[in-house]
């Protein structure tokens, strides 16, 4: 995995200028309870400069436009965050102290790593992150439990973040917004033959957890030194997909009965063997 992966909203707007085919997002929970969200875009334009598809001037112009657009969306996201804080406070879900301090608990960093432009959002705790994303408010969570003989599955399903309609994206979802902007930009600046060289648009959502008991329906699950990364790929065909996180808990009574049964069977077999030996003597 790249050092910078992507997430919910902002830097992805860079797509409208760079013509990249994919974006990545990573939500990372830390051991101290804080949450980091990484937004990143891999500026894969060097190969197009080398083969003559675009000029050096186009390359520099797109790179500058990425930074400008990123700044605009970051400013909008801050305003959206303030609105969410006010809404949660009005509903009595934040104390006066939390309302006063929460905005200052968000830290934002930006920068380039080679051809990757990334934005890092750092939240002091999970509640601050939930307010930022409106998790549990605008974002509806479908919870369920499914009991089998030996385990019970506790599941949470939620619409993937790129499918959410947001004011940040003019009332569109992130996928719709960036897909439309990319197509519009490419059509306005390149001929059809050049446009055909760009791969289909795709977004990637990743969740890094330190919990080894958390499972998911992710397209890919990878173990790292920092935890387990669950990754979902979002494209035109599945842009409205639900993502699922779940845990499995053993049904203790069933396992106790099974253990006792096994012990009984072994004891019975042992006694039968002893009895048979005595009979044969």
Coordinates of C-alpha atoms in Angstrom, one line a residue:
X1 CA 0.0 0.0 0.0
X2 CA 1.2 3.5 -0.6
X3 CA 2.0 5.7 2.3
X4 CA -0.8 8.0 1.4
X5 CA -4.2 6.4 0.6
X6 CA -7.5 8.1 0.1
X7 CA -10.8 8.8 1.7
X8 CA -14.0 10.7 1.7
X9 CA -14.1 14.1 0.1
X10 CA -11.5 16.6 -0.8
X11 CA -8.3 16.1 -2.7
X12 CA -10.1 13.9 -5.1
X13 CA -11.2 17.0 -6.9
X14 CA -7.8 17.0 -8.3
X15 CA -9.0 14.5 -10.8
X16 CA -10.7 17.1 -12.8
X17 CA -7.3 18.5 -13.7
X18 CA -5.0 15.5 -13.8
X19 CA -7.0 12.9 -15.8
X20 CA -6.0 10.2 -13.4
X21 CA -8.1 7.1 -13.4
X22 CA -8.2 6.2 -9.7
X23 CA -8.1 7.7 -6.2
X24 CA -7.5 6.0 -2.8
X25 CA -8.7 6.7 0.7
X26 CA -7.6 5.4 4.0
X27 CA -9.3 5.8 7.4
X28 CA -6.9 4.7 10.2
X29 CA -7.8 4.2 13.8
X30 CA -4.8 4.7 16.2
X31 CA -4.0 3.0 19.5
X32 CA -4.6 6.3 21.4
X33 CA -8.1 6.6 20.1
X34 CA -7.4 9.2 17.5
X35 CA -8.4 8.8 13.8
X36 CA -6.4 9.8 10.7
X37 CA -7.9 10.1 7.3
X38 CA -5.7 10.2 4.2
X39 CA -6.8 11.6 0.9
X40 CA -4.4 11.1 -2.0
X41 CA -4.1 11.1 -5.7
X42 CA -1.4 9.5 -7.7
X43 CA -0.3 12.0 -10.3
X44 CA 0.3 9.5 -13.0
X45 CA 1.2 11.9 -15.8
X46 CA 4.9 11.4 -16.4
X47 CA 4.2 8.5 -18.8
X48 CA 1.9 10.7 -20.9
X49 CA 4.6 13.4 -21.1
X50 CA 7.2 10.8 -22.1
X51 CA 5.1 9.4 -24.9
X52 CA 4.0 12.8 -26.1
X53 CA 0.4 12.6 -25.2
X54 CA 0.6 15.9 -23.2
X55 CA 3.3 18.6 -23.0
X56 CA 5.5 19.6 -20.1
X57 CA 3.4 22.8 -19.9
X58 CA 0.2 20.8 -19.6
X59 CA 1.9 18.7 -16.9
X60 CA 2.9 21.7 -14.8
X61 CA -0.5 23.4 -15.3
X62 CA -2.3 20.3 -14.0
X63 CA -0.1 20.0 -11.0
X64 CA -0.7 23.6 -10.0
X65 CA -4.4 23.2 -10.5
X66 CA -4.5 20.2 -8.2
X67 CA -3.1 22.3 -5.3
X68 CA -5.4 25.2 -6.0
X69 CA -8.5 23.0 -6.2
X70 CA -7.4 21.1 -3.1
X71 CA -7.2 24.3 -1.1
X72 CA -10.8 25.2 -2.2
X73 CA -12.3 21.9 -1.1
X74 CA -10.4 21.9 2.2
X75 CA -11.9 25.3 2.9
X76 CA -15.4 24.0 2.0
X77 CA -14.9 20.9 4.2
X78 CA -14.0 23.1 7.2
X79 CA -17.2 25.0 6.8
X80 CA -19.2 21.7 6.5
X81 CA -17.5 20.5 9.7
X82 CA -18.5 23.7 11.5
X83 CA -22.1 23.1 10.4
X84 CA -22.0 19.5 11.6
X85 CA -20.7 20.6 15.0
X86 CA -23.6 23.1 15.3
X87 CA -26.1 20.5 14.3
X88 CA -24.9 17.9 16.8
X89 CA -24.8 20.5 19.5
X90 CA -28.4 21.6 18.8
X91 CA -29.5 17.9 19.1
X92 CA -27.8 17.7 22.5
X93 CA -25.2 15.2 21.4
X94 CA -22.3 17.6 22.2
X95 CA -21.6 19.4 25.5
X96 CA -20.7 23.1 25.5
X97 CA -17.1 22.2 26.1
X98 CA -17.0 19.7 23.2
X99 CA -18.7 22.2 20.9
X100 CA -16.1 24.9 21.8
X101 CA -13.1 22.6 21.5
X102 CA -14.0 20.3 18.6
X103 CA -13.1 22.5 15.7
X104 CA -9.6 22.9 17.1
X105 CA -9.3 19.1 17.4
X106 CA -9.0 18.8 13.6
X107 CA -5.6 19.1 12.1
X108 CA -4.9 19.1 8.4
X109 CA -1.6 18.5 6.5
X110 CA -0.9 18.5 2.8
X111 CA 2.1 17.7 0.6
X112 CA 3.7 15.9 -2.3
X113 CA 5.5 12.6 -2.2
X114 CA 7.0 12.2 -5.6
X115 CA 3.9 12.2 -7.9
X116 CA 1.5 11.6 -5.1
X117 CA -0.4 14.6 -3.6
X118 CA -1.9 13.8 -0.2
X119 CA -4.0 15.4 2.4
X120 CA -4.1 14.1 6.0
X121 CA -6.9 14.9 8.4
X122 CA -6.2 14.1 12.0
X123 CA -9.0 13.9 14.5
X124 CA -8.4 13.9 18.3
X125 CA -10.9 11.1 18.9
X126 CA -13.5 8.9 17.2
X127 CA -16.4 11.3 18.2
X128 CA -14.8 14.2 16.4
X129 CA -14.3 12.0 13.3
X130 CA -18.0 10.9 13.5
X131 CA -19.1 14.6 13.7
X132 CA -17.0 15.4 10.6
X133 CA -18.5 12.6 8.6
X134 CA -22.0 12.9 10.2
X135 CA -21.7 9.2 11.0
X136 CA -24.9 8.2 12.8
X137 CA -26.7 11.3 11.6
X138 CA -26.8 11.7 7.8
X139 CA -25.0 8.4 7.4
X140 CA -27.4 5.6 8.2
X141 CA -26.0 2.4 9.6
X142 CA -27.9 -0.9 9.2
X143 CA -27.1 -3.1 12.1
X144 CA -28.1 -6.8 12.3
X145 CA -27.2 -10.1 14.0
X146 CA -27.3 -13.5 12.6
X147 CA -27.1 -16.5 14.9
X148 CA -25.9 -19.9 13.8
X149 CA -25.2 -23.0 16.0
X150 CA -21.7 -22.1 17.0
X151 CA -21.3 -18.3 16.4
X152 CA -23.3 -15.1 16.2
X153 CA -22.5 -12.6 13.4
X154 CA -22.9 -8.9 14.4
X155 CA -22.9 -6.8 11.3
X156 CA -22.9 -3.1 10.3
X157 CA -23.6 -2.1 6.8
X158 CA -23.3 1.5 5.4
X159 CA -23.4 3.1 2.0
X160 CA -19.8 3.6 0.8
X161 CA -18.6 7.1 1.4
X162 CA -18.2 7.9 -2.3
X163 CA -21.9 7.4 -2.9
X164 CA -23.1 9.9 -0.3
X165 CA -24.7 13.1 -1.6
X166 CA -22.9 16.1 -0.1
X167 CA -23.1 19.9 -0.3
X168 CA -19.3 19.8 -0.7
X169 CA -19.9 18.2 -4.1
X170 CA -22.8 20.5 -5.1
X171 CA -25.3 17.9 -4.0
X172 CA -23.8 15.1 -5.9
X173 CA -21.9 12.1 -4.6
X174 CA -18.1 12.1 -4.7
X175 CA -18.1 9.5 -7.5
X176 CA -20.6 11.4 -9.6
X177 CA -18.9 14.7 -9.0
X178 CA -15.4 13.7 -10.0
X179 CA -16.5 11.5 -12.8
X180 CA -18.5 14.4 -14.3
X181 CA -15.6 16.8 -13.8
X182 CA -13.0 14.5 -15.3
X183 CA -15.1 13.9 -18.4
X184 CA -15.8 17.6 -18.8
X185 CA -12.2 18.6 -18.4
X186 CA -10.9 15.9 -20.7
X187 CA -13.5 16.8 -23.4
X188 CA -12.6 20.5 -23.2
X189 CA -8.8 20.0 -23.4
X190 CA -8.0 16.8 -25.4
X191 CA -9.2 15.1 -28.5
X192 CA -11.0 11.8 -28.5
X193 CA -7.9 9.8 -29.4
X194 CA -6.0 11.2 -26.4
X195 CA -9.0 10.7 -24.0
X196 CA -9.2 7.0 -25.0
X197 CA -5.7 6.5 -23.4
X198 CA -6.9 7.3 -19.9
X199 CA -8.2 4.3 -18.0
X200 CA -11.7 4.1 -16.6
X201 CA -12.3 6.0 -13.4
X202 CA -12.2 4.1 -10.1
X203 CA -12.1 5.0 -6.4
X204 CA -10.7 3.0 -3.5
X205 CA -11.8 3.1 0.1
X206 CA -9.5 1.5 2.8
X207 CA -10.0 1.1 6.5
X208 CA -7.0 0.3 8.7
X209 CA -8.0 -1.2 12.1
X210 CA -5.9 -2.6 14.9
X211 CA -8.7 -5.1 15.8
X212 CA -7.9 -8.6 14.7
X213 CA -11.5 -9.6 15.3
X214 CA -13.1 -7.3 12.8
X215 CA -14.1 -8.8 9.5
X216 CA -15.6 -7.4 6.3
X217 CA -16.8 -8.0 2.8
X218 CA -13.8 -6.0 1.4
X219 CA -12.4 -6.8 -2.0
X220 CA -9.0 -7.2 -0.4
X221 CA -7.7 -7.7 3.2
X222 CA -4.0 -7.2 4.0
X223 CA -2.1 -7.6 7.2
X224 CA 0.5 -4.9 8.1
X225 CA 2.6 -4.0 11.0
X226 CA 0.1 -1.3 12.0
X227 CA -3.0 -3.5 11.7
X228 CA -5.4 -4.9 9.1
X229 CA -6.3 -3.0 6.0
X230 CA -9.8 -3.7 4.5
X231 CA -10.1 -2.3 0.9
X232 CA -13.1 -1.8 -1.3
X233 CA -12.9 -0.7 -5.0
X234 CA -15.7 1.5 -6.3
X235 CA -16.3 1.9 -10.0
X236 CA -19.2 2.9 -12.3
X237 CA -20.9 -0.4 -12.0
X238 CA -20.9 -0.7 -8.2
X239 CA -20.8 3.0 -7.2
X240 CA -23.7 2.6 -4.8
X241 CA -22.5 -0.5 -3.1
X242 CA -22.9 -1.1 0.7
X243 CA -19.8 -2.0 2.7
X244 CA -20.0 -4.4 5.6
X245 CA -18.0 -4.7 8.8
X246 CA -18.8 -7.5 11.1
X247 CA -17.5 -9.5 14.1
X248 CA -18.1 -13.1 15.1
X249 CA -18.7 -14.1 18.7
X250 CA -18.9 -17.7 19.9
X251 CA -22.1 -19.0 21.5
X252 CA -20.6 -20.1 24.8
X253 CA -23.3 -22.5 25.9
X254 CA -23.1 -24.5 22.7
X255 CA -19.3 -24.7 23.0
X256 CA -19.5 -25.8 26.6
X257 CA -22.0 -28.5 25.8
X258 CA -19.7 -29.6 22.9
X259 CA -16.7 -29.7 25.1
X260 CA -18.5 -31.7 27.8
X261 CA -19.8 -34.1 25.1
X262 CA -16.3 -34.6 23.7
X263 CA -15.0 -35.3 27.2
X264 CA -17.8 -37.7 27.9
X265 CA -17.1 -39.6 24.6
X266 CA -13.4 -39.9 25.4
X267 CA -14.1 -41.0 29.0
X268 CA -16.6 -43.5 27.7
X269 CA -14.2 -44.9 25.1
X270 CA -11.5 -45.1 27.8
X271 CA -13.8 -47.0 30.2
X272 CA -14.8 -49.4 27.3
X273 CA -11.2 -50.1 26.5
X274 CA -10.4 -50.8 30.2
X275 CA -13.5 -53.0 30.5
X276 CA -12.5 -55.0 27.3
X277 CA -9.0 -55.5 28.5
X278 CA -10.2 -56.9 31.8
X279 CA -12.6 -59.3 30.0
X280 CA -9.8 -60.6 27.8
X281 CA -7.5 -61.4 30.8

